PDB file of C-alpha atoms and ligand atoms in Angstrom:
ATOM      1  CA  UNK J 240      34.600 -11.998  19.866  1.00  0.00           C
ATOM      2  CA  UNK J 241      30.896 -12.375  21.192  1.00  0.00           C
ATOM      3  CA  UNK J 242      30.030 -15.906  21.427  1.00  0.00           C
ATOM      4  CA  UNK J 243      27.624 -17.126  18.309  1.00  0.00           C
ATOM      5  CA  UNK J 244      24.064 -16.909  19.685  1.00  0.00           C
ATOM      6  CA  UNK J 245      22.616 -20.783  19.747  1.00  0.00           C
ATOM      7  CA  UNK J 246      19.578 -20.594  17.441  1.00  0.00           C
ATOM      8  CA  UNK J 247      16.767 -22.309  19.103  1.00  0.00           C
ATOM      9  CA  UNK J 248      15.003 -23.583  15.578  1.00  0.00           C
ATOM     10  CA  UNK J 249      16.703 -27.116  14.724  1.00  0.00           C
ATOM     11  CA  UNK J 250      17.809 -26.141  11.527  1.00  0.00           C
ATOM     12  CA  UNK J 251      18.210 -22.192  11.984  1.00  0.00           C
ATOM     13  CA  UNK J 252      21.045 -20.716  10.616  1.00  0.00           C
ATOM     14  CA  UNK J 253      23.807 -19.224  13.255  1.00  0.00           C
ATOM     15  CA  UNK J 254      24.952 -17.100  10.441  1.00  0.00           C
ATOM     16  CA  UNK J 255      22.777 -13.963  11.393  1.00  0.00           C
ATOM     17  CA  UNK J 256      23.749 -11.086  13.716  1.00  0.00           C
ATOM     18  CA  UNK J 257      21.163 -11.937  16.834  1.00  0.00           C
ATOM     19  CA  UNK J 258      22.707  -9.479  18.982  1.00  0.00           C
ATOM     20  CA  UNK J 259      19.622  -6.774  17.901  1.00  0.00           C
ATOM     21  CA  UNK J 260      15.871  -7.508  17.541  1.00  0.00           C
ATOM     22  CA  UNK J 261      14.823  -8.077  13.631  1.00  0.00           C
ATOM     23  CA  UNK J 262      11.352  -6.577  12.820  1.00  0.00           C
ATOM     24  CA  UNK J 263      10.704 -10.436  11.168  1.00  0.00           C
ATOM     25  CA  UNK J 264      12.201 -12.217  14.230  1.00  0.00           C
ATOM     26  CA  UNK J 265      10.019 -10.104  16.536  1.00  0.00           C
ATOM     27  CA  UNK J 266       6.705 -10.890  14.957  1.00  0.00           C
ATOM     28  CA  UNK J 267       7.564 -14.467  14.497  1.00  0.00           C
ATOM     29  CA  UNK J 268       8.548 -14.676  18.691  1.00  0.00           C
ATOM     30  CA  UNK J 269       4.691 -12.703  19.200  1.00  0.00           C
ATOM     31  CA  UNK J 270       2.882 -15.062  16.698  1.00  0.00           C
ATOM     32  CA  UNK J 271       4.421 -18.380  18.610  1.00  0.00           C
ATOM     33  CA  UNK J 272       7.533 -19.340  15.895  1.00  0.00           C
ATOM     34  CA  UNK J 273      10.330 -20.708  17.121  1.00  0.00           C
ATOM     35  CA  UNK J 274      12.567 -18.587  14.421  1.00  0.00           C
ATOM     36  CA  UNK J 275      13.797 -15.959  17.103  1.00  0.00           C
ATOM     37  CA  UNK J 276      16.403 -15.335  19.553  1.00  0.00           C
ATOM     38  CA  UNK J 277      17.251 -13.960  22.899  1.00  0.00           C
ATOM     39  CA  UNK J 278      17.247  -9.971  21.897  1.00  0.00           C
ATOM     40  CA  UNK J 279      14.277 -10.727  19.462  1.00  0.00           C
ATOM     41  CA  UNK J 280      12.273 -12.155  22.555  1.00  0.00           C
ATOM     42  CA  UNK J 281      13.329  -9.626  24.828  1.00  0.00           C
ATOM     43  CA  UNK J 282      12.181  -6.725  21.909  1.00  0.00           C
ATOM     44  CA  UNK J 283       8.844  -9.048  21.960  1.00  0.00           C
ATOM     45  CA  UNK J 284       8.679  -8.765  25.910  1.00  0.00           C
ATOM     46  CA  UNK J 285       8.803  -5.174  25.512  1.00  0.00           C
ATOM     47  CA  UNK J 286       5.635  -5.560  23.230  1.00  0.00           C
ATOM     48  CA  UNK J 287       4.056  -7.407  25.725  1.00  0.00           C
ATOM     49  CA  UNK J 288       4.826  -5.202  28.221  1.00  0.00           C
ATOM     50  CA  UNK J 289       2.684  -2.399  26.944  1.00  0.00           C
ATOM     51  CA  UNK J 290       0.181  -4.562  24.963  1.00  0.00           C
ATOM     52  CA  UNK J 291      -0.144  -7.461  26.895  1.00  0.00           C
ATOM     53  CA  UNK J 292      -2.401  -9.127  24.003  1.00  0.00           C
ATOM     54  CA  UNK J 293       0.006  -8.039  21.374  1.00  0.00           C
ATOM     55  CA  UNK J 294       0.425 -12.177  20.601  1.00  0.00           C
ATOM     56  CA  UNK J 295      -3.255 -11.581  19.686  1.00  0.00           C
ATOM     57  CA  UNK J 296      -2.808  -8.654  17.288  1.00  0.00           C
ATOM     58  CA  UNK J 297      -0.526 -10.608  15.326  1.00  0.00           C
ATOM     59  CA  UNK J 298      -2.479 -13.568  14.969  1.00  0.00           C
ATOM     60  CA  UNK J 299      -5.021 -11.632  14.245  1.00  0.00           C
ATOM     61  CA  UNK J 300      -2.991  -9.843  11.282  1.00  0.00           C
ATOM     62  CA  UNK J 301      -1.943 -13.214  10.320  1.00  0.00           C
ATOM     63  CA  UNK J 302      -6.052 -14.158   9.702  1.00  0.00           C
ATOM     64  CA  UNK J 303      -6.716 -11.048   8.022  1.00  0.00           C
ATOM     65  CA  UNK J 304      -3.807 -11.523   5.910  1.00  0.00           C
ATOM     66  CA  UNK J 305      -5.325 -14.967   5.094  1.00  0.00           C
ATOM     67  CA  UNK J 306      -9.049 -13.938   4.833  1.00  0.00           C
ATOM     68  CA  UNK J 307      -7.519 -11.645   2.380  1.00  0.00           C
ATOM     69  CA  UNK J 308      -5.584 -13.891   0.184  1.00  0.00           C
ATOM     70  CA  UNK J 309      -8.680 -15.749   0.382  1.00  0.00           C
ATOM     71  CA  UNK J 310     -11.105 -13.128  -1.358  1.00  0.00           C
ATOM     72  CA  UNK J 311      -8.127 -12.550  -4.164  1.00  0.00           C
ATOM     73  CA  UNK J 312      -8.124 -16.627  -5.134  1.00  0.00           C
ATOM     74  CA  UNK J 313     -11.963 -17.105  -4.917  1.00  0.00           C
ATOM     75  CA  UNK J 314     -14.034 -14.278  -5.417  1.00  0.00           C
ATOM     76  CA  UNK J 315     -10.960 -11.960  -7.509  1.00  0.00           C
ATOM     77  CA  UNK J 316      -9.326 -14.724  -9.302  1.00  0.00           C
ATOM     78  CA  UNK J 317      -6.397 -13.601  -8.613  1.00  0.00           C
ATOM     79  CA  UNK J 318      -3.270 -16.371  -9.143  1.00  0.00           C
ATOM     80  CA  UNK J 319      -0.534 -14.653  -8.592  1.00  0.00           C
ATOM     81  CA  UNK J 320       0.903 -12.627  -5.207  1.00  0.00           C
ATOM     82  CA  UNK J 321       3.662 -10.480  -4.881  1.00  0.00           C
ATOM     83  CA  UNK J 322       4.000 -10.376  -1.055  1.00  0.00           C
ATOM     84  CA  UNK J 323       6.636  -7.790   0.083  1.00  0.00           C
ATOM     85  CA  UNK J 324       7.757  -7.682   3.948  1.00  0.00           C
ATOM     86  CA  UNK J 325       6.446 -10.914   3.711  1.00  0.00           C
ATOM     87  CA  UNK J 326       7.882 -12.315   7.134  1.00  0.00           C
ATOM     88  CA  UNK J 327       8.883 -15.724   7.598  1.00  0.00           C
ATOM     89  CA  UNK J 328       6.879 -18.610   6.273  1.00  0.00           C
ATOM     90  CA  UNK J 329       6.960 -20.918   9.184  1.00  0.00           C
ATOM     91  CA  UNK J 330       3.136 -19.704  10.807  1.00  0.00           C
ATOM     92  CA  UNK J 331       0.285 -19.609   7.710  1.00  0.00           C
ATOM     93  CA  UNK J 332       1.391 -17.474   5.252  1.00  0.00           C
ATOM     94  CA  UNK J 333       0.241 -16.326   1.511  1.00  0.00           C
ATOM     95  CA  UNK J 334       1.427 -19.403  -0.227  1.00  0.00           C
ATOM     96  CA  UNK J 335      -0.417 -21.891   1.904  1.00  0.00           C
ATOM     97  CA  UNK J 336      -3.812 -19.681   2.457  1.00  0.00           C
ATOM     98  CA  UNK J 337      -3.304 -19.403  -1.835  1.00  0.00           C
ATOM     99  CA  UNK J 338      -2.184 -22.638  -2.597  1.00  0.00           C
ATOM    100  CA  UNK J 339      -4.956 -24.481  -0.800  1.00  0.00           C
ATOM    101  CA  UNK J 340      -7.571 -23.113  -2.896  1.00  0.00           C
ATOM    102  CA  UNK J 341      -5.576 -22.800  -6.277  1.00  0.00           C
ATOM    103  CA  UNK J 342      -2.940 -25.044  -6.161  1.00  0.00           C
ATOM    104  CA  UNK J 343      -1.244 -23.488  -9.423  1.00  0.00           C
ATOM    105  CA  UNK J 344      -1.571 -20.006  -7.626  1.00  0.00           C
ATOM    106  CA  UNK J 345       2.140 -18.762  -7.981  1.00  0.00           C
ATOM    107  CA  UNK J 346       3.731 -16.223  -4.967  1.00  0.00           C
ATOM    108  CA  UNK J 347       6.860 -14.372  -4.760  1.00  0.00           C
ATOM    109  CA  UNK J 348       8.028 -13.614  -0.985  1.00  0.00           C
ATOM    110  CA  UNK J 349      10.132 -10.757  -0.424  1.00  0.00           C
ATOM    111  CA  UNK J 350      11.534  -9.268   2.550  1.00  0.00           C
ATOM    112  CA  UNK J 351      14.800  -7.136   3.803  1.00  0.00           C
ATOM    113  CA  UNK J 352      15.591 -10.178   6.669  1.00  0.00           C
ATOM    114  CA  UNK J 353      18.105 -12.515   5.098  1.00  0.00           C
ATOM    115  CA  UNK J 354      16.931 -15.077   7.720  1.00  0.00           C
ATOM    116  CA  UNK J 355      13.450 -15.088   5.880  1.00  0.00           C
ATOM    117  CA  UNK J 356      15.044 -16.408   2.203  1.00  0.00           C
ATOM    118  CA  UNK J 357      17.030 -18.830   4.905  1.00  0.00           C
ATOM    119  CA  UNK J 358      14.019 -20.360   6.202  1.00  0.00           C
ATOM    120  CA  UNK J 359      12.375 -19.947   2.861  1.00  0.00           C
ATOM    121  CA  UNK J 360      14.716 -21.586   0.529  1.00  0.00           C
ATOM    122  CA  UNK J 361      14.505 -25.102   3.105  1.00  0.00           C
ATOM    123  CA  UNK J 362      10.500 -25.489   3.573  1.00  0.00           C
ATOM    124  CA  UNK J 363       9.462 -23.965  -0.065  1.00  0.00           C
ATOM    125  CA  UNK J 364      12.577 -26.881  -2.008  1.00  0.00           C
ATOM    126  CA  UNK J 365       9.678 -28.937  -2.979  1.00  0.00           C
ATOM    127  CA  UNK J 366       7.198 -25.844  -3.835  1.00  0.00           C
ATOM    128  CA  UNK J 367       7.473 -24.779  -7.444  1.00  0.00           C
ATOM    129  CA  UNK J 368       5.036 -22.353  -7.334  1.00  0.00           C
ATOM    130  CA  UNK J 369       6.868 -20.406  -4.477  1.00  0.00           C
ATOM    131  CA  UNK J 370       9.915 -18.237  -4.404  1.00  0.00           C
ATOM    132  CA  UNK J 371      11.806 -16.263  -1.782  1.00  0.00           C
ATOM    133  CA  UNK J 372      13.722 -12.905  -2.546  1.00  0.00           C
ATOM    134  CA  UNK J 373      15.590 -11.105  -0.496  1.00  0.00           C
ATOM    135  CA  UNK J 374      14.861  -7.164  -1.616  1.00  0.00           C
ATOM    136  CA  UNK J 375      13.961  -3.795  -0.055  1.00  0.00           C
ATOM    137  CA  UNK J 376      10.205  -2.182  -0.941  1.00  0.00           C
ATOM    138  CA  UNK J 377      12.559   0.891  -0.369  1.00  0.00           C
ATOM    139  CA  UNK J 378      14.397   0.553  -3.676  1.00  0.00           C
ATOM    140  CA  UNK J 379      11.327  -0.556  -5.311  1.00  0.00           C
ATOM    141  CA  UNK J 380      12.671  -0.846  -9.180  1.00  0.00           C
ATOM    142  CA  UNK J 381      15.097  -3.631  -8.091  1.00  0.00           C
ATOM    143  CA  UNK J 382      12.193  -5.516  -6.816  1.00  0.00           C
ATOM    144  CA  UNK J 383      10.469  -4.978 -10.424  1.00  0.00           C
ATOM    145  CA  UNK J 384      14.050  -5.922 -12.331  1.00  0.00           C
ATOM    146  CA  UNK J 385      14.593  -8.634 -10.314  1.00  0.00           C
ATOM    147  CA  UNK J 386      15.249 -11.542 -12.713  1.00  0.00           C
ATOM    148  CA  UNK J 387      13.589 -14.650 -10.425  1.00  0.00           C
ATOM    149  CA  UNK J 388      10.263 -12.517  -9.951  1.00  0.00           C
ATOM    150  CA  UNK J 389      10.215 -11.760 -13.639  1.00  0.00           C
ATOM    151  CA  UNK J 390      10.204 -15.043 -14.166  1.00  0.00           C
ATOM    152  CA  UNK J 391       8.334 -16.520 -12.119  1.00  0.00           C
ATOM    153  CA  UNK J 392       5.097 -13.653 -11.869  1.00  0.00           C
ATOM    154  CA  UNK J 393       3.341 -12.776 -15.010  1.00  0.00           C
ATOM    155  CA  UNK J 394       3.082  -8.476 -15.399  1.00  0.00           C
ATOM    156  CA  UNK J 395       1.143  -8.846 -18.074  1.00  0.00           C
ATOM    157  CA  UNK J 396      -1.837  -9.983 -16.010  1.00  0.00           C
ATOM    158  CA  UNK J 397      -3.344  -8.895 -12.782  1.00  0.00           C
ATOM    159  CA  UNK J 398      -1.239  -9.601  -9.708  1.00  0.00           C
ATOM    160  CA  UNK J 399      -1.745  -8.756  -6.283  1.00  0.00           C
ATOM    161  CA  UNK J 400       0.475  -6.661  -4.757  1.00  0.00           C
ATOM    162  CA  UNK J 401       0.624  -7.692  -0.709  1.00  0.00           C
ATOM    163  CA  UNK J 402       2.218  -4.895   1.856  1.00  0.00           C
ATOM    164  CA  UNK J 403       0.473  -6.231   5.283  1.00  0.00           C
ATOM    165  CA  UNK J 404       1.724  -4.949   8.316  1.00  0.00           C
ATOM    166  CA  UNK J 405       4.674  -3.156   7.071  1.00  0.00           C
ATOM    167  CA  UNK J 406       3.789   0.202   6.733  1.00  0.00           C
ATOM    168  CA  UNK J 407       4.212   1.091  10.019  1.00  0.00           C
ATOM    169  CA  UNK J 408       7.788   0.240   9.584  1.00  0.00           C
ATOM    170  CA  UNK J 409       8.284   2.877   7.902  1.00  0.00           C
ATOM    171  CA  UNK J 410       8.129   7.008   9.231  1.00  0.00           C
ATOM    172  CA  UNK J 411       5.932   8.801   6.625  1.00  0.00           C
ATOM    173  CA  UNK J 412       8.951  11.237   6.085  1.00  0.00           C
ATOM    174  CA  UNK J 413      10.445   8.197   3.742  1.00  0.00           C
ATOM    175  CA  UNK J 414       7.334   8.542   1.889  1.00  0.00           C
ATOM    176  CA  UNK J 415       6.413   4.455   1.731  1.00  0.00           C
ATOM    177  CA  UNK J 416       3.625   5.752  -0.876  1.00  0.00           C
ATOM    178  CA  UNK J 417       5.997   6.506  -3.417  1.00  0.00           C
ATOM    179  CA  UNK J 418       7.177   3.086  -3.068  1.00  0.00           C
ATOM    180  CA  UNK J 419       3.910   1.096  -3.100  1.00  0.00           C
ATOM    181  CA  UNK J 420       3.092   3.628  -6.615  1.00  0.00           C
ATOM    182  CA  UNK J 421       6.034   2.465  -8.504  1.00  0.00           C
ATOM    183  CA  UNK J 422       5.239  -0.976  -8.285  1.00  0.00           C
ATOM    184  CA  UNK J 423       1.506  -0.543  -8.674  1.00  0.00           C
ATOM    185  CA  UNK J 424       2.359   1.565 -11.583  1.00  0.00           C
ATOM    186  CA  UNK J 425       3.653  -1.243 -13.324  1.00  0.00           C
ATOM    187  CA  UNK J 426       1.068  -3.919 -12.551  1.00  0.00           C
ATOM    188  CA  UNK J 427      -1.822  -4.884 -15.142  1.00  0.00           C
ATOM    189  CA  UNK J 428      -5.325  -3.482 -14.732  1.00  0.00           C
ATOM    190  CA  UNK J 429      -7.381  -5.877 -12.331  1.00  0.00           C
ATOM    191  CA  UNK J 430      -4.110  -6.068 -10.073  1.00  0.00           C
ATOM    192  CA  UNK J 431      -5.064  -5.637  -6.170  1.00  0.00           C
ATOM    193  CA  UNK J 432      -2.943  -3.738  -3.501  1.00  0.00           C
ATOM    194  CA  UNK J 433      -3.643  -5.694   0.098  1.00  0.00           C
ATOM    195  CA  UNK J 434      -2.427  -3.527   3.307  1.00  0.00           C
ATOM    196  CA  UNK J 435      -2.707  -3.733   6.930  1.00  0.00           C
ATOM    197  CA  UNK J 436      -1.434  -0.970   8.860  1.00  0.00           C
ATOM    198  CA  UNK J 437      -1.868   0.066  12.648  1.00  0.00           C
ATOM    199  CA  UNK J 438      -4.117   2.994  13.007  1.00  0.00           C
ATOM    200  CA  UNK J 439      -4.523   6.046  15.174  1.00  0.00           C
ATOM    201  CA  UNK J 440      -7.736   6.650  16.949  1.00  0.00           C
ATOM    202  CA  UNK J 441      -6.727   8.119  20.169  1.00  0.00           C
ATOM    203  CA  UNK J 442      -6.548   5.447  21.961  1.00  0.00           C
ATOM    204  CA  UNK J 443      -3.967   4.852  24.827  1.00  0.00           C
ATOM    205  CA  UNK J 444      -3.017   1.480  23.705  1.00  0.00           C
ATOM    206  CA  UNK J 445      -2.303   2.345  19.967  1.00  0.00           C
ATOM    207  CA  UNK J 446       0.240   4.872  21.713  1.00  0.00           C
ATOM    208  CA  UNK J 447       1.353   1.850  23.127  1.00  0.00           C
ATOM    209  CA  UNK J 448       2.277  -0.475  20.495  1.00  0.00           C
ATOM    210  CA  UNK J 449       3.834   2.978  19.266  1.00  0.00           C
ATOM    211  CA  UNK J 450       6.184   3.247  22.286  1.00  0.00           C
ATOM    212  CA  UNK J 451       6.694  -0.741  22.258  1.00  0.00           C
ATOM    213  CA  UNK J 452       8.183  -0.349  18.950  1.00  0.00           C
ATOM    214  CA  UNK J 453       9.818   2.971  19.271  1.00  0.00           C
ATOM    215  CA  UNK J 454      11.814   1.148  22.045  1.00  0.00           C
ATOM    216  CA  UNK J 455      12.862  -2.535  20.606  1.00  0.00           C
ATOM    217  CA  UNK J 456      13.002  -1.536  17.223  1.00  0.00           C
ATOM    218  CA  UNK J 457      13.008   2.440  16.638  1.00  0.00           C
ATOM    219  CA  UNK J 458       9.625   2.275  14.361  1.00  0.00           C
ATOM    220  CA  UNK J 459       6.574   1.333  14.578  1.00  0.00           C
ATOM    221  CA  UNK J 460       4.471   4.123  13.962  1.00  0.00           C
ATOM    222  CA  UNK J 461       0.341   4.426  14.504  1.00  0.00           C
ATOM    223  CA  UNK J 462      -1.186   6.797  11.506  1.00  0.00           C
ATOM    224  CA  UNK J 463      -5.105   7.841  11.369  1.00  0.00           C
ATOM    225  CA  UNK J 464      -7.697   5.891   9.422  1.00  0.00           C
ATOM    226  CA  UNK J 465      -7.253   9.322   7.066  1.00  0.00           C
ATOM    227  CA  UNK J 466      -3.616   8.876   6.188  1.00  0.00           C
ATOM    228  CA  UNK J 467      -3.529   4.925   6.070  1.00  0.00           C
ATOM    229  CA  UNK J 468      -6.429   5.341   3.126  1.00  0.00           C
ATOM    230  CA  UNK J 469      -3.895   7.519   1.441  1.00  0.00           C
ATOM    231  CA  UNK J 470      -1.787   4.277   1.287  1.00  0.00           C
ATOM    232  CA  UNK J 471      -4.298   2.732  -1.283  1.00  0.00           C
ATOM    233  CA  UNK J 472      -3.412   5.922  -4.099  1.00  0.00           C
ATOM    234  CA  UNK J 473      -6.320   6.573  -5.461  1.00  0.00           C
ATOM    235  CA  UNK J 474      -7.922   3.305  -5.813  1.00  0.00           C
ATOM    236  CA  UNK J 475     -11.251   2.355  -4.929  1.00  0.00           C
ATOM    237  CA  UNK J 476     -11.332  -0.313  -2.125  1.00  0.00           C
ATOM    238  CA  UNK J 477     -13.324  -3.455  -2.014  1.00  0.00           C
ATOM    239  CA  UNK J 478     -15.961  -3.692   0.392  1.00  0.00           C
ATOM    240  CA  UNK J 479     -16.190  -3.116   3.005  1.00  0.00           C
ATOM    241  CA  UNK J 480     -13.483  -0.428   2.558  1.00  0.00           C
ATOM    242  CA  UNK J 481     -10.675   0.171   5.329  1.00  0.00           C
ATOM    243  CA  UNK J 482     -11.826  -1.513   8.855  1.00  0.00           C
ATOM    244  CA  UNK J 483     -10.677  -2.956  11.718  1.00  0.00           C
ATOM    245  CA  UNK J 484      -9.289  -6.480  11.356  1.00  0.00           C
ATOM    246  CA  UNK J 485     -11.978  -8.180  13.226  1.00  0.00           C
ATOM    247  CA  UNK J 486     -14.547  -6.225  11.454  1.00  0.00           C
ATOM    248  CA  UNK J 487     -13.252  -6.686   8.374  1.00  0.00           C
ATOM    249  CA  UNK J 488     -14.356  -9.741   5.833  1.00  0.00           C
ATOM    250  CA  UNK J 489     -13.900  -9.416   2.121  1.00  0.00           C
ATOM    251  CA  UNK J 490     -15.642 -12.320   1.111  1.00  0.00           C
ATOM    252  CA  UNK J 491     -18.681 -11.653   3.176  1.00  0.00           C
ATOM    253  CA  UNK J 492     -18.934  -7.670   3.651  1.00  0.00           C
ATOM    254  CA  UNK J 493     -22.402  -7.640   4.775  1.00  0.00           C
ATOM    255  CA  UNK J 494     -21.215 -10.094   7.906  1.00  0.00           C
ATOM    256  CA  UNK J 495     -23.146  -9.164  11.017  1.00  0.00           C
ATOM    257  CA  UNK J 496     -19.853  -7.584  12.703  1.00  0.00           C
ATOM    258  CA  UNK J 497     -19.513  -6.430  16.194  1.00  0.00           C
ATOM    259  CA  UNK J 498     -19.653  -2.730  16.801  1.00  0.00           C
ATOM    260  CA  UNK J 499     -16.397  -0.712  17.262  1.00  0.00           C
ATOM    261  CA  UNK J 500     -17.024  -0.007  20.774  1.00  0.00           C
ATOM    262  CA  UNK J 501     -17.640  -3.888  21.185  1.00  0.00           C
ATOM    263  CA  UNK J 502     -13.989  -4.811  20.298  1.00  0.00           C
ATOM    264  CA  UNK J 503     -11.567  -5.251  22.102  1.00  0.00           C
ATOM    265  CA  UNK J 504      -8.480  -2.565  23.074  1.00  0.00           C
ATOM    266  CA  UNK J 505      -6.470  -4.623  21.315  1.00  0.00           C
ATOM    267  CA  UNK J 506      -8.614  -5.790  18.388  1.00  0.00           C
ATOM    268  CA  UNK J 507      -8.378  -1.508  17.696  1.00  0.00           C
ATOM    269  CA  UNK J 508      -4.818  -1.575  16.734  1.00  0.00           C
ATOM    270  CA  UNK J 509      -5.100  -2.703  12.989  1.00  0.00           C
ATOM    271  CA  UNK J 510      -7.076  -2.087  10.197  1.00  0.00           C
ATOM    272  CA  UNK J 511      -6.673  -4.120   6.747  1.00  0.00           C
ATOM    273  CA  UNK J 512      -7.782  -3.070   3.103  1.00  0.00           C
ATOM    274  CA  UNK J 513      -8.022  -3.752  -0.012  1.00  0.00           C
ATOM    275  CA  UNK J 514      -8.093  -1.903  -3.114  1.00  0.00           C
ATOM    276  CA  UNK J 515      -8.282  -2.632  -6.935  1.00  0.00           C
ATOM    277  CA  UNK J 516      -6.647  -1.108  -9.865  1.00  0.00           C
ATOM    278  CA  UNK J 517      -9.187  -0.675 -12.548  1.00  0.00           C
TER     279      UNK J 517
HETATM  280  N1  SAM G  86       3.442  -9.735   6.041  1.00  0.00           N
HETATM  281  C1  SAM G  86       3.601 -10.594   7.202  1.00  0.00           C
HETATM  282  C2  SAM G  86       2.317 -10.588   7.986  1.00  0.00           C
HETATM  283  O1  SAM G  86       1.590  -9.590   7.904  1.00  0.00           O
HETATM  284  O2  SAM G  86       2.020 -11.535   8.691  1.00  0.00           O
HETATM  285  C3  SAM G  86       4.783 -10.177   8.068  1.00  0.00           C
HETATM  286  C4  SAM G  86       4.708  -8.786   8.691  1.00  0.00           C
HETATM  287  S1  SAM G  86       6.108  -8.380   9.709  1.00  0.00           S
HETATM  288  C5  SAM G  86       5.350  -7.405  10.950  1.00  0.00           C
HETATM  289  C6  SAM G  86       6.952  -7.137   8.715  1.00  0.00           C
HETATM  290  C7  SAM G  86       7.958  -7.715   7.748  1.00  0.00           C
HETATM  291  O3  SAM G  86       8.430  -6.654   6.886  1.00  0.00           O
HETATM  292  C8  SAM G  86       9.200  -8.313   8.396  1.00  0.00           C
HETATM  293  O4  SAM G  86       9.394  -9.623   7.934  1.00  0.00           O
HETATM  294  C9  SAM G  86      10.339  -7.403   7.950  1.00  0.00           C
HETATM  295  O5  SAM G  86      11.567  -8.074   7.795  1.00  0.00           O
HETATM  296  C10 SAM G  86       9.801  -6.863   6.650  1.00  0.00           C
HETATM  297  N2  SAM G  86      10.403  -5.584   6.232  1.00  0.00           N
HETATM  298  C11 SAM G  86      10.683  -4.506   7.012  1.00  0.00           C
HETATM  299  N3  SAM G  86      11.235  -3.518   6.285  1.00  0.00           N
HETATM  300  C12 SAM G  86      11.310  -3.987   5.007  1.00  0.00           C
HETATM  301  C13 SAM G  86      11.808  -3.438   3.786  1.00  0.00           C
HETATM  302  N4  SAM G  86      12.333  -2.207   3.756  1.00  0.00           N
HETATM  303  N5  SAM G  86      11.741  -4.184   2.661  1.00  0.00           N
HETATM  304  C14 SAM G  86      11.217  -5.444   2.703  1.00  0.00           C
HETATM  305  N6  SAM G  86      10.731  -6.015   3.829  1.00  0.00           N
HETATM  306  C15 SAM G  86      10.780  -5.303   4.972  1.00  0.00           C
END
């Protein structure tokens, strides 16, 4: 038998297949974590290798997802998040950009990696307003049945519905859309639908985080401004609308922001939105 990998987190569970990259194990090797293993940094390297500032795009996502969660607490007044592909919880996430400004705010993690309800379950023992489920956005009515998210979120008020940098996950063949619509279906008016997604302006190194992923994981796909709107179904976004992530700031959309053409390469690789349900 293959020897158990030796996980290099103190308290990481060796339970795990870590012979193959993990989508969640990836991102946590580019954002710095330590919750990743040998194939996950190599699938990283391979990242790096055709976006050498790829580290930056995802800690860039990471403070979009944050300025984000931000504008929902303050300005929205939003206290509850239901965060799907959620990642692991070890670099700022939801519940600590929420919690700080509402400490009652509640959030529901979920995500397909069994090593994020792992991780989860250990730093969130002491949160009560935090839970971790492990459930696919592809089979989206077992999310909504699920009996710890009934409890602990509240349908009958707004929640916002979080799908940051996932979408690209997915080939638009699956139709994610349909997936995102049955859950926003179900959510009360005022709910919020929060996405990042990597975009498709003809530029060489968008084709590049394309290929990185195509190669470590076999997705990772780059769609145009266009189609990633199409994600939002209808709704009408928040100012200032779909933009890049450096460019884009929810709670002050008149910010003096640097041109496109001022960014850069790798600041063009994702663009956040969000968008309310009346
Ligand atoms: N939302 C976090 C952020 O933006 O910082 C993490 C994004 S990470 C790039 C994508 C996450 O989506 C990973 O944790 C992965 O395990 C999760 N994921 C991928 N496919 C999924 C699915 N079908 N259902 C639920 N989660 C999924």
């Amino acid at each position: 038998a293959a020897p158990m990998a030796t996980p290099d987190g103190p308290d990481a569970p060796p339970e795990f297949d870590t012979s193959q990259p993990t989508i969640a194990r990836v991102y946590d090797a580019l954002l710095g974590g330590k919750d990743n293993f040998a194939a996950d940094r190599e699938g990283a390297a391979l990242y790096l290798k055709y976006v050498p500032d790829a580290g930056r795009c995802a800690i860039e996502n990471r403070e979009a997802l944050v300025k984000g969660v931000q504008y929902l607490v303050r300005a929205a007044g939003i206290d509850q998040f239901l965060d799907i592909g959620s990642g692991l919880p070890t670099q700022k996430n939801t519940h600590q950009a929420a919690q700080e400004i509402n400490p009652e705010a509640k959030v529901a993690y979920v995500d397909n990696d069994p090593i994020v309800l792992a991780h989860g379950r250990a730093l969130l023992a002491t949160n009560n307003s935090t839970i971790v489920v492990t459930a696919d956005l592809r089979e989206p009515q077992g999310i909504l049945e699920n009996k710890e998210i009934q409890a602990h979120l509240d349908f009958s008020r707004p929640i916002a519905l979080m799908i940051v940098g996932i979408h690209m996950h997915f080939h638009d063949d699956e139709k994610p859309d349909e997936w995102v619509r049955t859950i926003m279906d179900r959510l009360a008016p005022g709910s919020y639908l929060f996405i990042t997604d990597f975009v498709d302006t003809g530029e060489p190194l968008q084709k590049g985080m394309e290929q990185a992923g195509l190669e470590s994981l076999g997705n990772g796909w780059i769609r145009t401004p266009e189609r990633i709107e199409q994600h939002f179904l209808g709704l009408p976004l928040i100012p200032p609308g779909l933009d890049f992530l450096a460019r884009w700031f929810p709670e002050d959309p008149e910010a003096d922001v640097p041109d496109v053409d001022e960014l850069q390469p790798y600041q063009r690789i994702l663009m956040a939105g969000i968008a309310k349900k009346g």
